[in-house]
Short mmCIF file of C-alpha atoms and ligand atoms in Angstrom, two decimals:
data_model
loop_
_atom_site.label_atom_id
_atom_site.label_comp_id
_atom_site.label_asym_id
_atom_site.label_seq_id
_atom_site.Cartn_x
_atom_site.Cartn_y
_atom_site.Cartn_z
CA UNK A 628 0.00 0.00 0.00
CA UNK A 629 1.41 3.42 -0.88
CA UNK A 630 2.16 5.83 1.90
CA UNK A 631 0.16 9.08 2.29
CA UNK A 632 1.93 12.16 0.93
CA UNK A 633 3.12 14.78 3.40
CA UNK A 634 4.57 18.27 2.92
CA UNK A 635 6.91 19.44 5.68
CA UNK A 636 6.76 23.18 5.14
CA UNK A 637 9.89 24.30 7.02
CA UNK A 638 13.24 22.77 7.92
CA UNK A 639 12.90 20.36 10.87
CA UNK A 640 15.21 18.05 12.80
CA UNK A 641 16.58 14.97 11.01
CA UNK A 642 15.03 12.76 13.69
CA UNK A 643 11.58 14.24 12.96
CA UNK A 644 11.96 13.65 9.22
CA UNK A 645 13.16 10.12 9.84
CA UNK A 646 10.14 9.32 12.00
CA UNK A 647 7.78 10.86 9.44
CA UNK A 648 9.39 9.03 6.50
CA UNK A 649 8.49 5.69 8.09
CA UNK A 650 4.82 6.54 7.60
CA UNK A 651 4.65 9.14 4.83
CA UNK A 652 6.09 9.96 1.47
CA UNK A 653 7.68 13.23 2.53
CA UNK A 654 8.54 16.38 0.58
CA UNK A 655 10.57 18.59 2.90
CA UNK A 656 12.10 22.05 2.73
CA UNK A 657 15.80 21.74 3.59
CA UNK A 658 16.48 25.27 2.32
CA UNK A 659 13.92 26.51 4.89
CA UNK A 660 12.36 28.91 2.39
CA UNK A 661 9.29 30.74 3.66
CA UNK A 662 6.96 30.03 0.74
CA UNK A 663 4.44 32.57 -0.48
CA UNK A 664 0.78 31.47 -0.26
CA UNK A 665 0.86 30.61 -3.99
CA UNK A 666 4.04 28.54 -3.58
CA UNK A 667 2.54 26.75 -0.61
CA UNK A 668 -0.58 25.88 -2.62
CA UNK A 669 1.61 24.61 -5.42
CA UNK A 670 3.70 22.42 -3.06
CA UNK A 671 0.55 21.05 -1.47
CA UNK A 672 -0.87 19.72 -4.74
CA UNK A 673 -1.39 15.98 -4.36
CA UNK A 674 -0.47 16.05 -0.64
CA UNK A 675 -2.64 14.39 1.99
CA UNK A 676 -1.16 16.26 4.93
CA UNK A 677 0.99 19.22 5.92
CA UNK A 678 3.42 19.71 8.80
CA UNK A 679 3.49 23.45 9.38
CA UNK A 680 4.78 26.14 11.73
CA UNK A 681 3.55 29.65 12.45
CA UNK A 682 4.71 30.96 9.10
CA UNK A 683 2.22 29.12 6.86
CA UNK A 684 -1.30 30.48 6.57
CA UNK A 685 -4.01 27.84 6.17
CA UNK A 686 -7.21 29.54 5.04
CA UNK A 687 -10.33 28.84 3.00
CA UNK A 688 -8.68 29.85 -0.28
CA UNK A 689 -5.77 27.47 0.28
CA UNK A 690 -8.09 24.64 1.32
CA UNK A 691 -10.23 25.14 -1.79
CA UNK A 692 -7.10 24.98 -3.94
CA UNK A 693 -5.83 21.79 -2.24
CA UNK A 694 -8.80 19.41 -2.27
CA UNK A 695 -6.69 16.35 -1.46
CA UNK A 696 -5.44 17.80 1.84
CA UNK A 697 -6.84 15.94 4.86
CA UNK A 698 -4.77 17.16 7.79
CA UNK A 699 -2.57 20.06 8.93
CA UNK A 700 -0.37 19.70 12.01
CA UNK A 701 1.37 22.76 13.42
CA UNK A 702 4.33 22.40 15.75
CA UNK A 703 3.25 25.67 17.42
CA UNK A 704 0.85 26.03 20.33
CA UNK A 705 -0.55 29.25 18.81
CA UNK A 706 -2.66 28.56 15.72
CA UNK A 707 -3.93 31.97 14.70
CA UNK A 708 -2.50 31.21 11.23
CA UNK A 709 -5.02 28.38 10.80
CA UNK A 710 -8.63 29.16 9.93
CA UNK A 711 -10.11 26.37 12.04
CA UNK A 712 -13.77 26.79 10.96
CA UNK A 713 -12.62 26.67 7.32
CA UNK A 714 -10.66 23.47 8.05
CA UNK A 715 -13.66 21.89 9.75
CA UNK A 716 -15.95 22.89 6.87
CA UNK A 717 -13.51 21.27 4.44
CA UNK A 718 -13.20 18.14 6.62
CA UNK A 719 -9.52 18.89 7.27
CA UNK A 720 -8.28 17.77 10.66
CA UNK A 721 -6.00 20.27 12.40
CA UNK A 722 -3.68 19.64 15.33
CA UNK A 723 -1.43 21.84 17.44
CA UNK A 724 1.39 21.32 19.95
CA UNK A 725 0.49 22.49 23.46
CA UNK A 726 2.10 21.77 26.85
CA UNK A 727 5.55 20.67 25.68
CA UNK A 728 6.64 24.32 25.46
CA UNK A 729 4.87 25.72 28.53
CA UNK A 730 7.77 25.85 30.98
CA UNK A 731 10.36 26.98 28.41
CA UNK A 732 8.12 29.81 27.25
CA UNK A 733 7.34 30.79 30.84
CA UNK A 734 11.11 31.01 31.51
CA UNK A 735 11.43 33.37 28.55
CA UNK A 736 8.56 35.57 29.70
CA UNK A 737 10.02 35.83 33.15
CA UNK A 738 13.46 36.60 31.79
CA UNK A 739 12.14 39.39 29.53
CA UNK A 740 10.18 40.89 32.42
CA UNK A 741 13.25 40.90 34.66
CA UNK A 742 15.48 42.23 31.89
CA UNK A 743 13.01 45.06 31.23
CA UNK A 744 12.59 45.91 34.90
CA UNK A 745 16.32 45.85 35.59
CA UNK A 746 17.26 47.57 32.31
CA UNK A 747 19.53 44.78 31.15
CA UNK A 748 19.71 45.72 27.45
CA UNK A 749 20.35 49.37 28.25
CA UNK A 750 23.05 48.33 30.73
CA UNK A 751 24.84 46.13 28.23
CA UNK A 752 24.74 48.77 25.50
CA UNK A 753 26.04 51.33 27.98
CA UNK A 754 28.95 49.10 28.96
CA UNK A 755 29.82 48.00 25.43
CA UNK A 756 29.82 51.59 24.20
CA UNK A 757 32.60 52.44 26.67
CA UNK A 758 30.55 54.94 28.68
CA UNK A 759 31.05 53.17 32.04
CA UNK A 760 33.66 55.27 33.82
CA UNK A 761 32.51 55.28 37.48
CA UNK A 762 29.96 54.07 40.03
CA UNK A 763 26.92 56.36 40.38
CA UNK A 764 24.20 56.05 42.98
CA UNK A 765 21.36 55.72 40.46
CA UNK A 766 23.28 54.31 37.52
CA UNK A 767 20.78 52.36 35.42
CA UNK A 768 18.53 51.92 38.45
CA UNK A 769 15.37 50.02 37.59
CA UNK A 770 12.40 48.52 39.39
CA UNK A 771 12.06 45.52 41.67
CA UNK A 772 10.45 42.32 40.50
CA UNK A 773 10.44 40.50 43.84
CA UNK A 774 7.52 41.41 46.05
CA UNK A 775 5.79 43.38 43.30
CA UNK A 776 2.43 42.80 41.61
CA UNK A 777 2.44 40.65 38.51
CA UNK A 778 -0.48 41.27 36.16
CA UNK A 779 -1.23 38.48 33.70
CA UNK A 780 -3.46 38.99 30.66
CA UNK A 781 -4.49 35.49 29.51
CA UNK A 782 -4.26 32.88 32.25
CA UNK A 783 -3.82 29.65 30.29
CA UNK A 784 -1.07 27.10 30.82
CA UNK A 785 1.80 29.53 30.14
CA UNK A 786 0.21 32.31 32.21
CA UNK A 787 -0.12 29.94 35.14
CA UNK A 788 3.48 28.74 34.78
CA UNK A 789 4.63 32.37 34.93
CA UNK A 790 2.40 33.02 37.94
CA UNK A 791 3.99 30.03 39.74
CA UNK A 792 7.44 31.45 39.12
CA UNK A 793 6.38 34.85 40.39
CA UNK A 794 4.61 33.62 43.50
CA UNK A 795 6.88 30.82 44.63
CA UNK A 796 10.22 32.20 43.42
CA UNK A 797 9.85 35.95 43.81
CA UNK A 798 7.13 36.52 46.40
CA UNK A 799 4.96 38.36 43.88
CA UNK A 800 1.23 38.97 44.16
CA UNK A 801 -0.72 37.91 41.08
CA UNK A 802 -3.72 39.59 39.51
CA UNK A 803 -5.04 38.32 36.20
CA UNK A 804 -7.66 38.90 33.56
CA UNK A 805 -8.93 36.05 31.45
CA UNK A 806 -12.21 35.17 29.69
CA UNK A 807 -12.85 32.54 32.33
CA UNK A 808 -11.88 32.55 35.98
CA UNK A 809 -9.64 29.83 37.40
CA UNK A 810 -11.15 27.52 39.99
CA UNK A 811 -10.55 28.43 43.63
CA UNK A 812 -8.02 25.63 44.18
CA UNK A 813 -5.84 26.81 41.28
CA UNK A 814 -6.08 30.43 42.42
CA UNK A 815 -4.98 29.32 45.90
CA UNK A 816 -2.08 27.34 44.45
CA UNK A 817 -1.01 30.51 42.64
CA UNK A 818 -0.68 32.39 45.91
CA UNK A 819 -4.27 33.62 45.92
CA UNK A 820 -4.17 34.93 42.34
CA UNK A 821 -7.07 37.34 41.87
CA UNK A 822 -9.27 37.70 38.75
CA UNK A 823 -9.85 41.39 38.01
CA UNK A 824 -11.37 43.43 35.19
CA UNK A 825 -8.88 44.40 32.49
CA UNK A 826 -8.86 48.04 33.58
CA UNK A 827 -8.07 47.12 37.19
CA UNK A 828 -5.32 44.81 35.95
CA UNK A 829 -3.67 47.63 34.03
CA UNK A 830 -3.99 50.12 36.86
CA UNK A 831 -2.70 47.87 39.65
CA UNK A 832 0.09 45.75 38.23
CA UNK A 833 3.78 46.60 38.41
CA UNK A 834 4.65 44.17 35.65
CA UNK A 835 2.17 43.25 32.93
CA UNK A 836 2.64 39.88 31.19
CA UNK A 837 0.72 39.30 27.97
CA UNK A 838 0.01 35.66 27.22
CA UNK A 839 -3.39 35.85 25.54
CA UNK A 840 -3.82 34.14 22.13
CA UNK A 841 -4.21 36.42 19.11
CA UNK A 842 -7.68 36.65 17.56
CA UNK A 843 -9.98 39.34 16.14
CA UNK A 844 -11.15 39.89 19.74
CA UNK A 845 -7.63 40.42 21.15
CA UNK A 846 -6.32 42.53 18.24
CA UNK A 847 -4.72 45.62 19.84
CA UNK A 848 -6.02 44.61 23.28
CA UNK A 849 -3.22 46.89 24.50
CA UNK A 850 -3.07 50.24 22.74
CA UNK A 851 -2.50 53.87 23.71
CA UNK A 852 -5.59 54.06 25.94
CA UNK A 853 -4.65 50.92 27.88
CA UNK A 854 -1.00 51.95 28.25
CA UNK A 855 -2.15 55.29 29.66
CA UNK A 856 -3.85 53.43 32.52
CA UNK A 857 -0.62 51.76 33.62
CA UNK A 858 1.79 53.04 36.27
CA UNK A 859 4.70 55.10 34.88
CA UNK A 860 6.97 52.65 36.74
CA UNK A 861 5.37 49.58 35.17
CA UNK A 862 6.79 47.19 32.57
CA UNK A 863 4.99 45.29 29.81
CA UNK A 864 6.11 41.93 28.42
CA UNK A 865 4.59 40.39 25.30
CA UNK A 866 5.32 36.73 24.63
CA UNK A 867 1.90 36.03 23.09
CA UNK A 868 1.60 37.26 19.51
CA UNK A 869 2.26 40.41 17.58
CA UNK A 870 -0.99 42.27 17.09
CA UNK A 871 -2.22 41.79 20.67
CA UNK A 872 -0.20 44.95 21.42
CA UNK A 873 -0.35 48.01 19.16
CA UNK A 874 3.42 48.27 18.60
CA UNK A 875 3.26 51.84 17.27
CA UNK A 876 1.41 52.98 20.41
CA UNK A 877 3.86 51.06 22.59
CA UNK A 878 6.85 52.73 20.95
CA UNK A 879 5.34 56.16 21.67
CA UNK A 880 4.51 55.18 25.26
CA UNK A 881 8.06 53.97 25.86
CA UNK A 882 9.52 57.10 24.31
CA UNK A 883 7.33 59.36 26.44
CA UNK A 884 7.86 57.20 29.55
CA UNK A 885 4.14 56.51 29.91
CA UNK A 886 5.43 53.15 31.14
CA UNK A 887 8.98 52.42 32.24
CA UNK A 888 10.05 49.58 29.98
CA UNK A 889 9.02 46.62 27.88
CA UNK A 890 10.23 43.16 26.96
CA UNK A 891 9.09 41.82 23.59
CA UNK A 892 9.44 38.48 21.85
CA UNK A 893 6.68 38.96 19.25
CA UNK A 894 5.78 41.79 16.87
CA UNK A 895 3.08 42.92 14.46
CA UNK A 896 4.21 41.87 10.98
CA UNK A 897 7.30 40.05 12.26
CA UNK A 898 10.07 39.55 11.28
CA UNK A 899 9.65 43.28 10.65
CA UNK A 900 9.87 45.31 13.87
CA UNK A 901 8.22 48.71 14.22
CA UNK A 902 11.06 51.26 13.71
CA UNK A 903 9.91 53.21 16.78
CA UNK A 904 10.72 50.19 18.95
CA UNK A 905 14.23 49.98 17.54
CA UNK A 906 14.84 53.61 18.50
CA UNK A 907 13.89 53.55 22.19
CA UNK A 908 16.41 52.29 24.76
CA UNK A 909 13.90 51.02 27.32
CA UNK A 910 12.80 47.90 25.51
CA UNK A 911 14.38 44.46 25.45
CA UNK A 912 13.87 42.84 22.04
CA UNK A 913 14.05 39.13 21.17
CA UNK A 914 13.27 37.51 17.79
CA UNK A 915 10.34 35.20 18.72
CA UNK A 916 12.46 32.67 20.61
CA UNK A 917 10.11 32.01 23.53
CA UNK A 918 10.15 28.25 23.02
CA UNK A 919 13.64 28.07 21.55
CA UNK A 920 15.57 25.53 23.54
CA UNK A 921 16.66 22.52 21.53
CA UNK A 922 14.89 20.11 23.87
CA UNK A 923 11.61 21.98 23.60
CA UNK A 924 11.76 22.52 19.84
CA UNK A 925 12.43 18.77 19.48
CA UNK A 926 9.42 18.01 21.66
CA UNK A 927 7.21 20.42 19.66
CA UNK A 928 8.23 18.90 16.33
CA UNK A 929 7.84 15.40 17.81
CA UNK A 930 4.30 16.15 18.96
CA UNK A 931 3.27 17.52 15.56
CA UNK A 932 4.72 14.39 13.94
CA UNK A 933 2.93 12.14 16.46
CA UNK A 934 -0.40 13.80 15.60
CA UNK A 935 0.12 13.03 11.91
CA UNK A 936 1.33 9.48 12.45
CA UNK A 937 -1.51 8.61 14.83
CA UNK A 938 -4.26 10.09 12.67
CA UNK A 939 -3.11 8.35 9.50
CA UNK A 940 -2.74 5.08 11.46
CA UNK A 941 -6.42 5.39 12.37
CA UNK A 942 -5.92 6.37 15.99
CA UNK A 943 -7.19 9.64 17.46
CA UNK A 944 -4.29 12.13 17.43
CA UNK A 945 -3.12 13.35 20.87
CA UNK A 946 -3.72 17.08 20.44
CA UNK A 947 -6.29 17.89 17.76
CA UNK A 948 -7.77 21.38 17.42
CA UNK A 949 -11.00 20.33 15.73
CA UNK A 950 -11.17 16.87 17.31
CA UNK A 951 -14.94 16.86 16.77
CA UNK A 952 -14.18 15.75 13.19
CA UNK A 953 -12.96 12.46 14.63
CA UNK A 954 -13.95 9.63 13.94
CA UNK A 955 -15.93 10.61 10.82
CA UNK A 956 -12.64 11.94 9.42
CA UNK A 957 -11.39 8.34 9.22
CA UNK A 958 -14.06 7.33 6.75
CA UNK A 959 -13.57 10.32 4.42
C1 DGY B 1998 4.02 28.98 19.57
O1 DGY B 1998 4.22 27.76 19.65
O2 DGY B 1998 2.91 29.46 19.32
C2 DGY B 1998 5.17 29.86 19.81
O3 DGY B 1998 4.93 31.18 19.51
C3 DGY B 1998 6.40 29.35 19.07
O4 DGY B 1998 7.40 29.45 19.97
#
């Protein structure tokens, strides 16, 4: 029996390709080219499945142009690049890769918050530029993280992992805003984390952590008006997705010291970065590396591969997005 045909849209680990090749006829992308939508459609012709990342957009137009496609598996936890209702309407199973990156991404969020609060990027630039000639009482003085109030927008798995770090490692108080409230036991475990309205979150926190998924509802959830509610000593960290924060408004707020500092791993229109953010000193910038440890990236790719292998072997995949298609999907 011939193997199903799979497109692996970006360069992945050899071990992932090897595992996939046991079950699929694989076309891969060793050059790691980011294909245009038209190129992606062309590569997907005749393919039964696609292994994707955050850089491939799966929408109704692509699905209509690739009628043979039965499954898309992203190695990301965020799947705002996949039109899930369109996939379901086309009978295309979609899977994502949660949990395996939670702790690594929480580490990154915490690091960016600390780096912003303690002005790490500014300090390094200052030192490297040869301007450090003496001790000064307020040289690059920042703001404390320990004992302060951590505000979390979006209290899913990663938000909770950050809250645990804050409460148990740094004696922080946690306030959060989320569509749904955590149960009392989880709030207690997170040091008595308190659900508050978004406005109260912005007004009370010392350090704001943004971990909410991107959607039409969260587009520019933080813009000029929201930044104006924050303390002038506060920091903002975005490890969620570009577009949740209005980057142009953030650049202005940082320049005018409406807030003290920011730590960013994600940007609107990345890999482009708003030029205003590149000009201000009080922001720590990272190129979307929240989950980038080798162990975690291996686990993410492995989970995406496992979803594909399981589904095509007739077993329910471990982390589907539109799992309601199962088991009818099998008989398609
Ligand atoms: C994800 O998985 O959504 C992350 O942004 C990639 O690190």
